[in-house]
């Protein structure tokens, strides 16, 4: 909802390559805190969490939620790390009426 007091409600979904939801995790986030979850957490303890995973979606109606993703893949030659931060959507532009003569 639009209530901006108390914990923020979010849902994290793990999506497969065909768009199916492989796992879903509801969270109540306290203001001013950080929460970290692994794919294993999001998939409910699956022993091979990256098999078939294509994306993660965060769903919330709470405007207070800010998020980012740290991706870590452990490899024999060294770990690979990537950090993603969302880009805000473009500001909507006013509608203009156009007449063709």
PDB file of N, CA and C in Angstrom:
ATOM      1  N   UNK A   1       0.822  -1.183   0.000  1.00  0.00           N
ATOM      2  CA  UNK A   1       0.000   0.000   0.000  1.00  0.00           C
ATOM      3  C   UNK A   1       0.863   1.242   0.000  1.00  0.00           C
ATOM      4  N   UNK A   2       0.223   2.400   0.237  1.00  0.00           N
ATOM      5  CA  UNK A   2       0.937   3.664   0.220  1.00  0.00           C
ATOM      6  C   UNK A   2       1.327   4.124   1.620  1.00  0.00           C
ATOM      7  N   UNK A   3       1.133   3.297   2.650  1.00  0.00           N
ATOM      8  CA  UNK A   3       1.514   3.634   4.012  1.00  0.00           C
ATOM      9  C   UNK A   3       3.033   3.750   4.090  1.00  0.00           C
ATOM     10  N   UNK A   4       3.518   4.888   4.592  1.00  0.00           N
ATOM     11  CA  UNK A   4       4.968   5.082   4.672  1.00  0.00           C
ATOM     12  C   UNK A   4       5.460   5.091   6.116  1.00  0.00           C
ATOM     13  N   UNK A   5       4.798   4.332   6.975  1.00  0.00           N
ATOM     14  CA  UNK A   5       5.283   4.155   8.334  1.00  0.00           C
ATOM     15  C   UNK A   5       5.457   2.659   8.570  1.00  0.00           C
ATOM     16  N   UNK A   6       6.362   2.313   9.479  1.00  0.00           N
ATOM     17  CA  UNK A   6       6.597   0.900   9.758  1.00  0.00           C
ATOM     18  C   UNK A   6       7.409   0.241   8.670  1.00  0.00           C
ATOM     19  N   UNK A   7       7.472  -1.093   8.687  1.00  0.00           N
ATOM     20  CA  UNK A   7       8.259  -1.825   7.690  1.00  0.00           C
ATOM     21  C   UNK A   7       7.702  -1.675   6.273  1.00  0.00           C
ATOM     22  N   UNK A   8       8.582  -1.751   5.298  1.00  0.00           N
ATOM     23  CA  UNK A   8       8.194  -1.742   3.885  1.00  0.00           C
ATOM     24  C   UNK A   8       8.003  -3.187   3.438  1.00  0.00           C
ATOM     25  N   UNK A   9       6.911  -3.459   2.750  1.00  0.00           N
ATOM     26  CA  UNK A   9       6.632  -4.805   2.255  1.00  0.00           C
ATOM     27  C   UNK A   9       7.147  -4.939   0.826  1.00  0.00           C
ATOM     28  N   UNK A  10       7.952  -5.979   0.598  1.00  0.00           N
ATOM     29  CA  UNK A  10       8.472  -6.256  -0.743  1.00  0.00           C
ATOM     30  C   UNK A  10       8.349  -7.752  -1.033  1.00  0.00           C
ATOM     31  N   UNK A  11       8.329  -8.073  -2.302  1.00  0.00           N
ATOM     32  CA  UNK A  11       8.378  -9.459  -2.760  1.00  0.00           C
ATOM     33  C   UNK A  11       9.523  -9.579  -3.751  1.00  0.00           C
ATOM     34  N   UNK A  12      10.393 -10.545  -3.539  1.00  0.00           N
ATOM     35  CA  UNK A  12      11.470 -10.847  -4.480  1.00  0.00           C
ATOM     36  C   UNK A  12      11.109 -12.124  -5.219  1.00  0.00           C
ATOM     37  N   UNK A  13      11.186 -12.075  -6.544  1.00  0.00           N
ATOM     38  CA  UNK A  13      10.896 -13.250  -7.373  1.00  0.00           C
ATOM     39  C   UNK A  13      12.140 -13.630  -8.160  1.00  0.00           C
ATOM     40  N   UNK A  14      12.422 -14.910  -8.227  1.00  0.00           N
ATOM     41  CA  UNK A  14      13.494 -15.427  -9.072  1.00  0.00           C
ATOM     42  C   UNK A  14      12.822 -15.997 -10.312  1.00  0.00           C
ATOM     43  N   UNK A  15      13.248 -15.515 -11.489  1.00  0.00           N
ATOM     44  CA  UNK A  15      12.634 -15.933 -12.750  1.00  0.00           C
ATOM     45  C   UNK A  15      13.545 -16.869 -13.524  1.00  0.00           C
ATOM     46  N   UNK A  16      12.939 -17.849 -14.175  1.00  0.00           N
ATOM     47  CA  UNK A  16      13.664 -18.762 -15.047  1.00  0.00           C
ATOM     48  C   UNK A  16      13.778 -18.208 -16.453  1.00  0.00           C
ATOM     49  N   UNK A  17      14.447 -18.917 -17.310  1.00  0.00           N
ATOM     50  CA  UNK A  17      14.692 -18.467 -18.689  1.00  0.00           C
ATOM     51  C   UNK A  17      13.416 -18.280 -19.493  1.00  0.00           C
ATOM     52  N   UNK A  18      12.360 -19.010 -19.158  1.00  0.00           N
ATOM     53  CA  UNK A  18      11.091 -18.893 -19.886  1.00  0.00           C
ATOM     54  C   UNK A  18      10.144 -17.907 -19.218  1.00  0.00           C
ATOM     55  N   UNK A  19      10.580 -17.246 -18.134  1.00  0.00           N
ATOM     56  CA  UNK A  19       9.754 -16.270 -17.445  1.00  0.00           C
ATOM     57  C   UNK A  19       8.967 -16.817 -16.267  1.00  0.00           C
ATOM     58  N   UNK A  20       9.060 -18.122 -16.016  1.00  0.00           N
ATOM     59  CA  UNK A  20       8.344 -18.715 -14.887  1.00  0.00           C
ATOM     60  C   UNK A  20       9.001 -18.303 -13.572  1.00  0.00           C
ATOM     61  N   UNK A  21       8.190 -18.129 -12.531  1.00  0.00           N
ATOM     62  CA  UNK A  21       8.708 -17.801 -11.210  1.00  0.00           C
ATOM     63  C   UNK A  21       9.233 -19.083 -10.566  1.00  0.00           C
ATOM     64  N   UNK A  22      10.546 -19.128 -10.317  1.00  0.00           N
ATOM     65  CA  UNK A  22      11.183 -20.309  -9.724  1.00  0.00           C
ATOM     66  C   UNK A  22      11.148 -20.259  -8.206  1.00  0.00           C
ATOM     67  N   UNK A  23      11.082 -19.058  -7.648  1.00  0.00           N
ATOM     68  CA  UNK A  23      11.038 -18.890  -6.206  1.00  0.00           C
ATOM     69  C   UNK A  23      10.533 -17.510  -5.872  1.00  0.00           C
ATOM     70  N   UNK A  24       9.887 -17.382  -4.720  1.00  0.00           N
ATOM     71  CA  UNK A  24       9.324 -16.100  -4.304  1.00  0.00           C
ATOM     72  C   UNK A  24       9.562 -15.939  -2.810  1.00  0.00           C
ATOM     73  N   UNK A  25       9.913 -14.727  -2.397  1.00  0.00           N
ATOM     74  CA  UNK A  25      10.240 -14.478  -1.000  1.00  0.00           C
ATOM     75  C   UNK A  25       9.638 -13.138  -0.589  1.00  0.00           C
ATOM     76  N   UNK A  26       8.697 -13.144   0.379  1.00  0.00           N
ATOM     77  CA  UNK A  26       8.107 -11.923   0.910  1.00  0.00           C
ATOM     78  C   UNK A  26       8.937 -11.439   2.090  1.00  0.00           C
ATOM     79  N   UNK A  27       9.183 -10.131   2.129  1.00  0.00           N
ATOM     80  CA  UNK A  27       9.980  -9.541   3.203  1.00  0.00           C
ATOM     81  C   UNK A  27       9.301  -8.299   3.756  1.00  0.00           C
ATOM     82  N   UNK A  28       9.493  -8.054   5.038  1.00  0.00           N
ATOM     83  CA  UNK A  28       9.145  -6.789   5.677  1.00  0.00           C
ATOM     84  C   UNK A  28      10.463  -6.133   6.048  1.00  0.00           C
ATOM     85  N   UNK A  29      10.779  -5.017   5.393  1.00  0.00           N
ATOM     86  CA  UNK A  29      12.061  -4.350   5.595  1.00  0.00           C
ATOM     87  C   UNK A  29      11.893  -3.167   6.532  1.00  0.00           C
ATOM     88  N   UNK A  30      12.693  -3.132   7.591  1.00  0.00           N
ATOM     89  CA  UNK A  30      12.664  -2.009   8.520  1.00  0.00           C
ATOM     90  C   UNK A  30      13.369  -0.809   7.898  1.00  0.00           C
ATOM     91  N   UNK A  31      12.849   0.399   8.127  1.00  0.00           N
ATOM     92  CA  UNK A  31      13.488   1.606   7.585  1.00  0.00           C
ATOM     93  C   UNK A  31      14.940   1.721   8.031  1.00  0.00           C
ATOM     94  N   UNK A  32      15.807   2.170   7.126  1.00  0.00           N
ATOM     95  CA  UNK A  32      17.211   2.402   7.454  1.00  0.00           C
ATOM     96  C   UNK A  32      18.049   1.156   7.583  1.00  0.00           C
ATOM     97  N   UNK A  33      17.562   0.006   7.118  1.00  0.00           N
ATOM     98  CA  UNK A  33      18.325  -1.235   7.236  1.00  0.00           C
ATOM     99  C   UNK A  33      18.691  -1.774   5.861  1.00  0.00           C
ATOM    100  N   UNK A  34      19.623  -2.707   5.850  1.00  0.00           N
ATOM    101  CA  UNK A  34      20.039  -3.401   4.639  1.00  0.00           C
ATOM    102  C   UNK A  34      19.781  -4.886   4.836  1.00  0.00           C
ATOM    103  N   UNK A  35      19.280  -5.546   3.805  1.00  0.00           N
ATOM    104  CA  UNK A  35      19.020  -6.984   3.859  1.00  0.00           C
ATOM    105  C   UNK A  35      19.754  -7.656   2.711  1.00  0.00           C
ATOM    106  N   UNK A  36      20.436  -8.742   2.991  1.00  0.00           N
ATOM    107  CA  UNK A  36      21.144  -9.499   1.961  1.00  0.00           C
ATOM    108  C   UNK A  36      20.555 -10.902   1.897  1.00  0.00           C
ATOM    109  N   UNK A  37      20.279 -11.363   0.687  1.00  0.00           N
ATOM    110  CA  UNK A  37      19.770 -12.717   0.470  1.00  0.00           C
ATOM    111  C   UNK A  37      20.543 -13.363  -0.664  1.00  0.00           C
ATOM    112  N   UNK A  38      20.800 -14.641  -0.531  1.00  0.00           N
ATOM    113  CA  UNK A  38      21.449 -15.378  -1.616  1.00  0.00           C
ATOM    114  C   UNK A  38      20.378 -16.013  -2.487  1.00  0.00           C
ATOM    115  N   UNK A  39      20.763 -16.459  -3.674  1.00  0.00           N
ATOM    116  CA  UNK A  39      19.814 -17.188  -4.528  1.00  0.00           C
ATOM    117  C   UNK A  39      19.308 -18.438  -3.828  1.00  0.00           C
ATOM    118  N   UNK A  40      20.166 -19.054  -3.034  1.00  0.00           N
ATOM    119  CA  UNK A  40      19.741 -20.234  -2.280  1.00  0.00           C
ATOM    120  C   UNK A  40      18.598 -19.886  -1.338  1.00  0.00           C
ATOM    121  N   UNK A  41      18.708 -18.719  -0.656  1.00  0.00           N
ATOM    122  CA  UNK A  41      17.627 -18.257   0.218  1.00  0.00           C
ATOM    123  C   UNK A  41      16.345 -18.044  -0.584  1.00  0.00           C
ATOM    124  N   UNK A  42      16.466 -17.394  -1.734  1.00  0.00           N
ATOM    125  CA  UNK A  42      15.290 -17.057  -2.542  1.00  0.00           C
ATOM    126  C   UNK A  42      14.631 -18.277  -3.172  1.00  0.00           C
ATOM    127  N   UNK A  43      15.414 -19.324  -3.409  1.00  0.00           N
ATOM    128  CA  UNK A  43      14.872 -20.541  -4.019  1.00  0.00           C
ATOM    129  C   UNK A  43      14.495 -21.586  -2.980  1.00  0.00           C
ATOM    130  N   UNK A  44      14.555 -21.235  -1.714  1.00  0.00           N
ATOM    131  CA  UNK A  44      14.126 -22.159  -0.668  1.00  0.00           C
ATOM    132  C   UNK A  44      15.104 -23.273  -0.384  1.00  0.00           C
ATOM    133  N   UNK A  45      16.406 -23.017  -0.566  1.00  0.00           N
ATOM    134  CA  UNK A  45      17.414 -24.006  -0.212  1.00  0.00           C
ATOM    135  C   UNK A  45      17.779 -24.972  -1.332  1.00  0.00           C
ATOM    136  N   UNK A  46      17.424 -24.666  -2.586  1.00  0.00           N
ATOM    137  CA  UNK A  46      17.789 -25.510  -3.732  1.00  0.00           C
ATOM    138  C   UNK A  46      19.309 -25.678  -3.757  1.00  0.00           C
ATOM    139  N   UNK A  47      19.792 -26.897  -3.952  1.00  0.00           N
ATOM    140  CA  UNK A  47      21.230 -27.158  -3.906  1.00  0.00           C
ATOM    141  C   UNK A  47      21.982 -26.570  -5.103  1.00  0.00           C
ATOM    142  N   UNK A  48      21.307 -26.320  -6.231  1.00  0.00           N
ATOM    143  CA  UNK A  48      21.943 -25.704  -7.396  1.00  0.00           C
ATOM    144  C   UNK A  48      21.153 -24.459  -7.784  1.00  0.00           C
ATOM    145  N   UNK A  49      21.329 -23.357  -7.039  1.00  0.00           N
ATOM    146  CA  UNK A  49      20.454 -22.203  -7.215  1.00  0.00           C
ATOM    147  C   UNK A  49      20.571 -21.484  -8.552  1.00  0.00           C
ATOM    148  N   UNK A  50      21.710 -21.575  -9.237  1.00  0.00           N
ATOM    149  CA  UNK A  50      21.849 -20.803 -10.475  1.00  0.00           C
ATOM    150  C   UNK A  50      21.350 -21.549 -11.705  1.00  0.00           C
ATOM    151  N   UNK A  51      21.020 -22.806 -11.592  1.00  0.00           N
ATOM    152  CA  UNK A  51      20.570 -23.577 -12.749  1.00  0.00           C
ATOM    153  C   UNK A  51      19.248 -23.029 -13.258  1.00  0.00           C
ATOM    154  N   UNK A  52      19.255 -22.498 -14.482  1.00  0.00           N
ATOM    155  CA  UNK A  52      18.032 -22.008 -15.103  1.00  0.00           C
ATOM    156  C   UNK A  52      17.569 -20.640 -14.649  1.00  0.00           C
ATOM    157  N   UNK A  53      18.312 -19.959 -13.769  1.00  0.00           N
ATOM    158  CA  UNK A  53      17.903 -18.636 -13.300  1.00  0.00           C
ATOM    159  C   UNK A  53      18.291 -17.588 -14.339  1.00  0.00           C
ATOM    160  N   UNK A  54      17.309 -16.720 -14.690  1.00  0.00           N
ATOM    161  CA  UNK A  54      17.563 -15.678 -15.670  1.00  0.00           C
ATOM    162  C   UNK A  54      17.448 -14.275 -15.083  1.00  0.00           C
ATOM    163  N   UNK A  55      16.765 -14.122 -13.949  1.00  0.00           N
ATOM    164  CA  UNK A  55      16.613 -12.785 -13.390  1.00  0.00           C
ATOM    165  C   UNK A  55      15.972 -12.795 -12.019  1.00  0.00           C
ATOM    166  N   UNK A  56      16.036 -11.639 -11.374  1.00  0.00           N
ATOM    167  CA  UNK A  56      15.398 -11.427 -10.079  1.00  0.00           C
ATOM    168  C   UNK A  56      14.583 -10.141 -10.188  1.00  0.00           C
ATOM    169  N   UNK A  57      13.340 -10.172  -9.701  1.00  0.00           N
ATOM    170  CA  UNK A  57      12.455  -9.005  -9.743  1.00  0.00           C
ATOM    171  C   UNK A  57      12.075  -8.623  -8.324  1.00  0.00           C
ATOM    172  N   UNK A  58      12.171  -7.325  -7.997  1.00  0.00           N
ATOM    173  CA  UNK A  58      11.709  -6.819  -6.717  1.00  0.00           C
ATOM    174  C   UNK A  58      10.388  -6.089  -6.964  1.00  0.00           C
ATOM    175  N   UNK A  59       9.336  -6.494  -6.248  1.00  0.00           N
ATOM    176  CA  UNK A  59       8.021  -5.863  -6.393  1.00  0.00           C
ATOM    177  C   UNK A  59       7.647  -5.191  -5.073  1.00  0.00           C
ATOM    178  N   UNK A  60       7.274  -3.905  -5.157  1.00  0.00           N
ATOM    179  CA  UNK A  60       6.811  -3.175  -3.982  1.00  0.00           C
ATOM    180  C   UNK A  60       6.038  -1.947  -4.441  1.00  0.00           C
ATOM    181  N   UNK A  61       5.119  -1.516  -3.613  1.00  0.00           N
ATOM    182  CA  UNK A  61       4.405  -0.265  -3.848  1.00  0.00           C
ATOM    183  C   UNK A  61       4.928   0.822  -2.910  1.00  0.00           C
ATOM    184  N   UNK A  62       5.918   0.505  -2.080  1.00  0.00           N
ATOM    185  CA  UNK A  62       6.442   1.431  -1.090  1.00  0.00           C
ATOM    186  C   UNK A  62       7.536   2.305  -1.710  1.00  0.00           C
ATOM    187  N   UNK A  63       7.338   3.622  -1.745  1.00  0.00           N
ATOM    188  CA  UNK A  63       8.332   4.501  -2.374  1.00  0.00           C
ATOM    189  C   UNK A  63       9.630   4.640  -1.593  1.00  0.00           C
ATOM    190  N   UNK A  64       9.687   4.130  -0.368  1.00  0.00           N
ATOM    191  CA  UNK A  64      10.898   4.260   0.451  1.00  0.00           C
ATOM    192  C   UNK A  64      11.967   3.238   0.088  1.00  0.00           C
ATOM    193  N   UNK A  65      11.622   2.205  -0.643  1.00  0.00           N
ATOM    194  CA  UNK A  65      12.554   1.108  -0.901  1.00  0.00           C
ATOM    195  C   UNK A  65      13.570   1.507  -1.967  1.00  0.00           C
ATOM    196  N   UNK A  66      14.843   1.424  -1.613  1.00  0.00           N
ATOM    197  CA  UNK A  66      15.944   1.603  -2.557  1.00  0.00           C
ATOM    198  C   UNK A  66      16.668   0.267  -2.607  1.00  0.00           C
ATOM    199  N   UNK A  67      17.140  -0.129  -3.774  1.00  0.00           N
ATOM    200  CA  UNK A  67      17.746  -1.450  -3.866  1.00  0.00           C
ATOM    201  C   UNK A  67      18.945  -1.448  -4.803  1.00  0.00           C
ATOM    202  N   UNK A  68      19.734  -2.472  -4.665  1.00  0.00           N
ATOM    203  CA  UNK A  68      20.870  -2.730  -5.527  1.00  0.00           C
ATOM    204  C   UNK A  68      21.163  -4.222  -5.475  1.00  0.00           C
ATOM    205  N   UNK A  69      21.944  -4.696  -6.417  1.00  0.00           N
ATOM    206  CA  UNK A  69      22.258  -6.123  -6.486  1.00  0.00           C
ATOM    207  C   UNK A  69      23.762  -6.300  -6.618  1.00  0.00           C
ATOM    208  N   UNK A  70      24.314  -7.210  -5.835  1.00  0.00           N
ATOM    209  CA  UNK A  70      25.711  -7.609  -5.979  1.00  0.00           C
ATOM    210  C   UNK A  70      25.693  -9.045  -6.471  1.00  0.00           C
ATOM    211  N   UNK A  71      26.282  -9.271  -7.628  1.00  0.00           N
ATOM    212  CA  UNK A  71      26.354 -10.614  -8.209  1.00  0.00           C
ATOM    213  C   UNK A  71      27.760 -11.157  -7.980  1.00  0.00           C
ATOM    214  N   UNK A  72      27.834 -12.353  -7.456  1.00  0.00           N
ATOM    215  CA  UNK A  72      29.124 -12.978  -7.164  1.00  0.00           C
ATOM    216  C   UNK A  72      29.120 -14.391  -7.715  1.00  0.00           C
ATOM    217  N   UNK A  73      30.099 -14.690  -8.549  1.00  0.00           N
ATOM    218  CA  UNK A  73      30.274 -16.054  -9.051  1.00  0.00           C
ATOM    219  C   UNK A  73      31.676 -16.513  -8.677  1.00  0.00           C
ATOM    220  N   UNK A  74      31.737 -17.591  -7.905  1.00  0.00           N
ATOM    221  CA  UNK A  74      33.013 -18.119  -7.465  1.00  0.00           C
ATOM    222  C   UNK A  74      33.565 -19.047  -8.539  1.00  0.00           C
ATOM    223  N   UNK A  75      34.792 -18.769  -8.961  1.00  0.00           N
ATOM    224  CA  UNK A  75      35.465 -19.588  -9.979  1.00  0.00           C
ATOM    225  C   UNK A  75      36.857 -19.952  -9.484  1.00  0.00           C
ATOM    226  N   UNK A  76      37.418 -21.056  -9.994  1.00  0.00           N
ATOM    227  CA  UNK A  76      38.753 -21.467  -9.551  1.00  0.00           C
ATOM    228  C   UNK A  76      39.824 -20.396  -9.774  1.00  0.00           C
ATOM    229  N   UNK A  77      39.713 -19.631 -10.871  1.00  0.00           N
ATOM    230  CA  UNK A  77      40.715 -18.605 -11.172  1.00  0.00           C
ATOM    231  C   UNK A  77      40.496 -17.297 -10.432  1.00  0.00           C
ATOM    232  N   UNK A  78      39.417 -17.176  -9.705  1.00  0.00           N
ATOM    233  CA  UNK A  78      39.104 -15.949  -8.963  1.00  0.00           C
ATOM    234  C   UNK A  78      37.622 -15.625  -9.071  1.00  0.00           C
ATOM    235  N   UNK A  79      37.115 -14.943  -8.088  1.00  0.00           N
ATOM    236  CA  UNK A  79      35.700 -14.598  -8.058  1.00  0.00           C
ATOM    237  C   UNK A  79      35.384 -13.491  -9.061  1.00  0.00           C
ATOM    238  N   UNK A  80      34.190 -13.559  -9.648  1.00  0.00           N
ATOM    239  CA  UNK A  80      33.680 -12.513 -10.526  1.00  0.00           C
ATOM    240  C   UNK A  80      32.591 -11.763  -9.766  1.00  0.00           C
ATOM    241  N   UNK A  81      32.702 -10.429  -9.719  1.00  0.00           N
ATOM    242  CA  UNK A  81      31.754  -9.615  -8.975  1.00  0.00           C
ATOM    243  C   UNK A  81      31.217  -8.519  -9.885  1.00  0.00           C
ATOM    244  N   UNK A  82      29.907  -8.282  -9.800  1.00  0.00           N
ATOM    245  CA  UNK A  82      29.272  -7.196 -10.531  1.00  0.00           C
ATOM    246  C   UNK A  82      28.269  -6.540  -9.594  1.00  0.00           C
ATOM    247  N   UNK A  83      28.128  -5.226  -9.680  1.00  0.00           N
ATOM    248  CA  UNK A  83      27.173  -4.493  -8.861  1.00  0.00           C
ATOM    249  C   UNK A  83      26.206  -3.771  -9.787  1.00  0.00           C
ATOM    250  N   UNK A  84      24.917  -3.948  -9.537  1.00  0.00           N
ATOM    251  CA  UNK A  84      23.879  -3.294 -10.334  1.00  0.00           C
ATOM    252  C   UNK A  84      23.067  -2.371  -9.450  1.00  0.00           C
ATOM    253  N   UNK A  85      22.789  -1.182  -9.932  1.00  0.00           N
ATOM    254  CA  UNK A  85      21.912  -0.245  -9.231  1.00  0.00           C
ATOM    255  C   UNK A  85      20.832   0.196 -10.213  1.00  0.00           C
ATOM    256  N   UNK A  86      19.598   0.303  -9.752  1.00  0.00           N
ATOM    257  CA  UNK A  86      18.519   0.661 -10.676  1.00  0.00           C
ATOM    258  C   UNK A  86      18.632   2.105 -11.140  1.00  0.00           C
ATOM    259  N   UNK A  87      18.121   2.343 -12.322  1.00  0.00           N
ATOM    260  CA  UNK A  87      18.040   3.680 -12.877  1.00  0.00           C
ATOM    261  C   UNK A  87      16.587   4.120 -12.742  1.00  0.00           C
ATOM    262  N   UNK A  88      16.335   5.324 -12.214  1.00  0.00           N
ATOM    263  CA  UNK A  88      14.939   5.736 -12.073  1.00  0.00           C
ATOM    264  C   UNK A  88      14.263   5.863 -13.433  1.00  0.00           C
ATOM    265  N   UNK A  89      12.968   5.593 -13.478  1.00  0.00           N
ATOM    266  CA  UNK A  89      12.267   5.720 -14.756  1.00  0.00           C
ATOM    267  C   UNK A  89      12.249   7.168 -15.209  1.00  0.00           C
ATOM    268  N   UNK A  90      12.151   7.389 -16.512  1.00  0.00           N
ATOM    269  CA  UNK A  90      12.112   8.771 -17.002  1.00  0.00           C
ATOM    270  C   UNK A  90      10.867   9.487 -16.467  1.00  0.00           C
ATOM    271  N   UNK A  91      11.016  10.782 -16.267  1.00  0.00           N
ATOM    272  CA  UNK A  91       9.885  11.584 -15.806  1.00  0.00           C
ATOM    273  C   UNK A  91       8.842  11.655 -16.912  1.00  0.00           C
ATOM    274  N   UNK A  92       7.580  11.347 -16.591  1.00  0.00           N
ATOM    275  CA  UNK A  92       6.548  11.416 -17.631  1.00  0.00           C
ATOM    276  C   UNK A  92       6.425  12.830 -18.186  1.00  0.00           C
ATOM    277  N   UNK A  93       6.262  12.917 -19.476  1.00  0.00           N
ATOM    278  CA  UNK A  93       6.096  14.202 -20.137  1.00  0.00           C
ATOM    279  C   UNK A  93       4.608  14.490 -20.312  1.00  0.00           C
ATOM    280  N   UNK A  94       4.227  15.773 -20.256  1.00  0.00           N
ATOM    281  CA  UNK A  94       2.806  16.087 -20.444  1.00  0.00           C
ATOM    282  C   UNK A  94       2.342  15.685 -21.840  1.00  0.00           C
ATOM    283  N   UNK A  95       1.070  15.338 -21.932  1.00  0.00           N
ATOM    284  CA  UNK A  95       0.488  14.965 -23.218  1.00  0.00           C
ATOM    285  C   UNK A  95       0.230  16.229 -24.027  1.00  0.00           C
ATOM    286  N   UNK A  96       0.601  16.200 -25.298  1.00  0.00           N
ATOM    287  CA  UNK A  96       0.378  17.324 -26.192  1.00  0.00           C
ATOM    288  C   UNK A  96      -0.632  16.941 -27.256  1.00  0.00           C
ATOM    289  N   UNK A  97      -1.541  17.865 -27.547  1.00  0.00           N
ATOM    290  CA  UNK A  97      -2.481  17.639 -28.645  1.00  0.00           C
ATOM    291  C   UNK A  97      -1.846  18.068 -29.944  1.00  0.00           C
ATOM    292  N   UNK A  98      -1.939  17.233 -30.962  1.00  0.00           N
ATOM    293  CA  UNK A  98      -1.370  17.531 -32.275  1.00  0.00           C
ATOM    294  C   UNK A  98      -2.474  17.424 -33.307  1.00  0.00           C
ATOM    295  N   UNK A  99      -2.601  18.467 -34.162  1.00  0.00           N
ATOM    296  CA  UNK A  99      -3.583  18.432 -35.247  1.00  0.00           C
ATOM    297  C   UNK A  99      -2.854  18.452 -36.572  1.00  0.00           C
ATOM    298  N   UNK A 100      -3.282  17.628 -37.489  1.00  0.00           N
ATOM    299  CA  UNK A 100      -2.704  17.586 -38.826  1.00  0.00           C
ATOM    300  C   UNK A 100      -3.635  18.365 -39.736  1.00  0.00           C
ATOM    301  N   UNK A 101      -3.066  19.291 -40.539  1.00  0.00           N
ATOM    302  CA  UNK A 101      -3.884  20.086 -41.469  1.00  0.00           C
ATOM    303  C   UNK A 101      -3.678  19.645 -42.872  1.00  0.00           C
TER     304      UNK A 101
END
